[in-house]
Amino acid sequence: MMTDARAGLVGAALMAAAFGAWADEAPSGYLAGVADLPLAPGLTELTDAGTSFDTAQGRIVEAHALGPGSVAAVSRFYVETLPQLGWSPSGALTWRREGEALSLDIRQPRPGQVAVRFSLVPQR
């Protein structure tokens, strides 16, 4: 039979493991160059592949992310999430907000993997 202290430790370990599994399914964070643009669950930003700079017309950001998933699931995430963040759809995988235009290029380089290119430019 387990002592109360040992049972407490086992319970805490199980809760930590359950939380860790849940946390793995949460969004991966946000793009480095666009603080309020979330990464779809499972995606990791390829920070060395992107670029970000300001111009007289506004900021220009190109970012790339990669991870497990499908084009359909990642597209659905952004179609459902971006309007909640103030982005208005302006075409297929394109949005506009506060003088900026965002477009996504979502591809499946191999089965089970998805690659996303984010392009943010001043709206014309």
PDB file of C-alpha atoms in Angstrom:
ATOM      1  CA  MET A   1       0.000   0.000   0.000  1.00  0.00           C
ATOM      2  CA  MET A   2       1.228   3.530  -0.814  1.00  0.00           C
ATOM      3  CA  THR A   3       1.835   6.159   1.794  1.00  0.00           C
ATOM      4  CA  ASP A   4      -0.060   9.448   1.502  1.00  0.00           C
ATOM      5  CA  ALA A   5       3.110  11.333   0.502  1.00  0.00           C
ATOM      6  CA  ARG A   6       3.991   8.802  -2.175  1.00  0.00           C
ATOM      7  CA  ALA A   7       0.427   8.792  -3.515  1.00  0.00           C
ATOM      8  CA  GLY A   8       0.588  12.592  -3.701  1.00  0.00           C
ATOM      9  CA  LEU A   9       3.813  12.454  -5.707  1.00  0.00           C
ATOM     10  CA  VAL A  10       2.379   9.893  -8.105  1.00  0.00           C
ATOM     11  CA  GLY A  11      -0.737  12.038  -8.551  1.00  0.00           C
ATOM     12  CA  ALA A  12       1.348  15.147  -9.202  1.00  0.00           C
ATOM     13  CA  ALA A  13       3.443  13.278 -11.772  1.00  0.00           C
ATOM     14  CA  LEU A  14       0.312  12.057 -13.577  1.00  0.00           C
ATOM     15  CA  MET A  15      -1.137  15.576 -13.635  1.00  0.00           C
ATOM     16  CA  ALA A  16       2.136  16.979 -15.017  1.00  0.00           C
ATOM     17  CA  ALA A  17       2.188  14.332 -17.746  1.00  0.00           C
ATOM     18  CA  ALA A  18      -1.428  15.057 -18.662  1.00  0.00           C
ATOM     19  CA  PHE A  19      -0.735  18.808 -18.772  1.00  0.00           C
ATOM     20  CA  GLY A  20       2.326  18.202 -20.956  1.00  0.00           C
ATOM     21  CA  ALA A  21       0.262  16.212 -23.452  1.00  0.00           C
ATOM     22  CA  TRP A  22      -2.390  18.951 -23.523  1.00  0.00           C
ATOM     23  CA  ALA A  23       0.213  21.689 -23.920  1.00  0.00           C
ATOM     24  CA  ASP A  24       1.632  19.912 -26.978  1.00  0.00           C
ATOM     25  CA  GLU A  25      -1.714  20.441 -28.709  1.00  0.00           C
ATOM     26  CA  ALA A  26      -1.914  24.157 -27.912  1.00  0.00           C
ATOM     27  CA  PRO A  27      -0.818  26.775 -30.449  1.00  0.00           C
ATOM     28  CA  SER A  28       2.949  26.870 -30.798  1.00  0.00           C
ATOM     29  CA  GLY A  29       3.092  30.582 -30.054  1.00  0.00           C
ATOM     30  CA  TYR A  30       3.301  33.607 -32.274  1.00  0.00           C
ATOM     31  CA  LEU A  31       5.483  34.695 -35.154  1.00  0.00           C
ATOM     32  CA  ALA A  32       8.560  36.626 -34.067  1.00  0.00           C
ATOM     33  CA  GLY A  33       7.975  39.452 -36.569  1.00  0.00           C
ATOM     34  CA  VAL A  34       4.227  39.779 -35.946  1.00  0.00           C
ATOM     35  CA  ALA A  35       3.518  39.601 -32.224  1.00  0.00           C
ATOM     36  CA  ASP A  36      -0.216  38.917 -32.587  1.00  0.00           C
ATOM     37  CA  LEU A  37      -0.114  36.400 -35.459  1.00  0.00           C
ATOM     38  CA  PRO A  38      -0.433  32.901 -33.957  1.00  0.00           C
ATOM     39  CA  LEU A  39       1.182  29.747 -35.213  1.00  0.00           C
ATOM     40  CA  ALA A  40      -1.254  26.908 -35.878  1.00  0.00           C
ATOM     41  CA  PRO A  41      -0.942  24.001 -33.415  1.00  0.00           C
ATOM     42  CA  GLY A  42       2.143  21.923 -34.151  1.00  0.00           C
ATOM     43  CA  LEU A  43       3.895  24.530 -36.300  1.00  0.00           C
ATOM     44  CA  THR A  44       7.361  25.823 -35.464  1.00  0.00           C
ATOM     45  CA  GLU A  45       8.685  29.048 -36.943  1.00  0.00           C
ATOM     46  CA  LEU A  46      11.856  28.726 -39.009  1.00  0.00           C
ATOM     47  CA  THR A  47      13.398  31.910 -37.641  1.00  0.00           C
ATOM     48  CA  ASP A  48      16.481  31.789 -39.891  1.00  0.00           C
ATOM     49  CA  ALA A  49      14.301  31.660 -43.024  1.00  0.00           C
ATOM     50  CA  GLY A  50      12.328  34.860 -42.433  1.00  0.00           C
ATOM     51  CA  THR A  51      12.923  38.555 -42.814  1.00  0.00           C
ATOM     52  CA  SER A  52      11.393  41.642 -41.268  1.00  0.00           C
ATOM     53  CA  PHE A  53      11.965  45.353 -41.827  1.00  0.00           C
ATOM     54  CA  ASP A  54      10.184  48.690 -41.790  1.00  0.00           C
ATOM     55  CA  THR A  55       9.726  50.976 -44.780  1.00  0.00           C
ATOM     56  CA  ALA A  56       8.220  54.438 -45.131  1.00  0.00           C
ATOM     57  CA  GLN A  57       4.982  52.711 -46.228  1.00  0.00           C
ATOM     58  CA  GLY A  58       4.928  50.218 -43.318  1.00  0.00           C
ATOM     59  CA  ARG A  59       6.466  46.957 -42.209  1.00  0.00           C
ATOM     60  CA  ILE A  60       7.307  44.029 -44.432  1.00  0.00           C
ATOM     61  CA  VAL A  61       7.536  40.580 -42.869  1.00  0.00           C
ATOM     62  CA  GLU A  62       8.121  37.221 -44.478  1.00  0.00           C
ATOM     63  CA  ALA A  63       8.108  34.239 -42.148  1.00  0.00           C
ATOM     64  CA  HIS A  64       8.117  30.483 -42.579  1.00  0.00           C
ATOM     65  CA  ALA A  65       6.822  27.690 -40.357  1.00  0.00           C
ATOM     66  CA  LEU A  66       6.878  23.918 -40.586  1.00  0.00           C
ATOM     67  CA  GLY A  67       5.241  21.097 -38.694  1.00  0.00           C
ATOM     68  CA  PRO A  68       2.998  18.069 -38.747  1.00  0.00           C
ATOM     69  CA  GLY A  69      -0.480  18.447 -40.184  1.00  0.00           C
ATOM     70  CA  SER A  70      -2.433  18.972 -43.357  1.00  0.00           C
ATOM     71  CA  VAL A  71      -3.077  21.923 -45.646  1.00  0.00           C
ATOM     72  CA  ALA A  72      -6.806  21.696 -44.852  1.00  0.00           C
ATOM     73  CA  ALA A  73      -6.345  21.760 -41.063  1.00  0.00           C
ATOM     74  CA  VAL A  74      -3.868  24.656 -41.089  1.00  0.00           C
ATOM     75  CA  SER A  75      -5.996  26.630 -43.565  1.00  0.00           C
ATOM     76  CA  ARG A  76      -9.059  26.087 -41.385  1.00  0.00           C
ATOM     77  CA  PHE A  77      -7.144  27.287 -38.299  1.00  0.00           C
ATOM     78  CA  TYR A  78      -6.269  30.595 -39.953  1.00  0.00           C
ATOM     79  CA  VAL A  79      -9.672  31.084 -41.618  1.00  0.00           C
ATOM     80  CA  GLU A  80     -11.315  30.673 -38.192  1.00  0.00           C
ATOM     81  CA  THR A  81      -8.695  32.489 -36.064  1.00  0.00           C
ATOM     82  CA  LEU A  82      -7.598  35.564 -38.004  1.00  0.00           C
ATOM     83  CA  PRO A  83     -11.027  37.296 -38.112  1.00  0.00           C
ATOM     84  CA  GLN A  84     -11.106  37.077 -34.300  1.00  0.00           C
ATOM     85  CA  LEU A  85      -7.865  39.097 -34.312  1.00  0.00           C
ATOM     86  CA  GLY A  86      -9.297  41.850 -36.510  1.00  0.00           C
ATOM     87  CA  TRP A  87      -8.184  40.532 -39.911  1.00  0.00           C
ATOM     88  CA  SER A  88     -10.808  40.834 -42.690  1.00  0.00           C
ATOM     89  CA  PRO A  89     -10.722  38.214 -45.460  1.00  0.00           C
ATOM     90  CA  SER A  90      -9.864  39.681 -48.864  1.00  0.00           C
ATOM     91  CA  GLY A  91      -9.418  36.514 -50.926  1.00  0.00           C
ATOM     92  CA  ALA A  92      -8.227  32.937 -50.660  1.00  0.00           C
ATOM     93  CA  LEU A  93      -5.838  32.857 -47.678  1.00  0.00           C
ATOM     94  CA  THR A  94      -5.437  36.651 -47.737  1.00  0.00           C
ATOM     95  CA  TRP A  95      -6.549  39.187 -45.132  1.00  0.00           C
ATOM     96  CA  ARG A  96      -6.370  42.936 -44.500  1.00  0.00           C
ATOM     97  CA  ARG A  97      -6.124  44.876 -41.264  1.00  0.00           C
ATOM     98  CA  GLU A  98      -5.133  48.423 -40.330  1.00  0.00           C
ATOM     99  CA  GLY A  99      -3.281  49.213 -43.554  1.00  0.00           C
ATOM    100  CA  GLU A 100      -1.583  45.827 -43.875  1.00  0.00           C
ATOM    101  CA  ALA A 101      -2.171  42.849 -46.156  1.00  0.00           C
ATOM    102  CA  LEU A 102      -1.404  39.296 -45.031  1.00  0.00           C
ATOM    103  CA  SER A 103      -1.190  36.312 -47.343  1.00  0.00           C
ATOM    104  CA  LEU A 104      -0.435  32.694 -46.549  1.00  0.00           C
ATOM    105  CA  ASP A 105       1.010  30.053 -48.836  1.00  0.00           C
ATOM    106  CA  ILE A 106       0.312  26.650 -47.293  1.00  0.00           C
ATOM    107  CA  ARG A 107       1.839  23.549 -48.867  1.00  0.00           C
ATOM    108  CA  GLN A 108       2.402  19.913 -48.030  1.00  0.00           C
ATOM    109  CA  PRO A 109       6.053  19.150 -48.903  1.00  0.00           C
ATOM    110  CA  ARG A 110       5.567  15.506 -47.914  1.00  0.00           C
ATOM    111  CA  PRO A 111       2.742  13.447 -46.416  1.00  0.00           C
ATOM    112  CA  GLY A 112       1.914  14.464 -42.873  1.00  0.00           C
ATOM    113  CA  GLN A 113       3.975  17.665 -42.972  1.00  0.00           C
ATOM    114  CA  VAL A 114       2.839  21.208 -43.724  1.00  0.00           C
ATOM    115  CA  ALA A 115       4.878  24.307 -44.608  1.00  0.00           C
ATOM    116  CA  VAL A 116       3.512  27.846 -44.340  1.00  0.00           C
ATOM    117  CA  ARG A 117       4.894  31.073 -45.788  1.00  0.00           C
ATOM    118  CA  PHE A 118       3.482  34.229 -44.186  1.00  0.00           C
ATOM    119  CA  SER A 119       3.793  37.486 -46.157  1.00  0.00           C
ATOM    120  CA  LEU A 120       2.829  40.768 -44.504  1.00  0.00           C
ATOM    121  CA  VAL A 121       3.111  43.957 -46.572  1.00  0.00           C
ATOM    122  CA  PRO A 122       1.674  47.464 -46.472  1.00  0.00           C
ATOM    123  CA  GLN A 123      -1.799  47.541 -48.030  1.00  0.00           C
ATOM    124  CA  ARG A 124      -1.960  49.319 -51.387  1.00  0.00           C
TER     125      ARG A 124
END
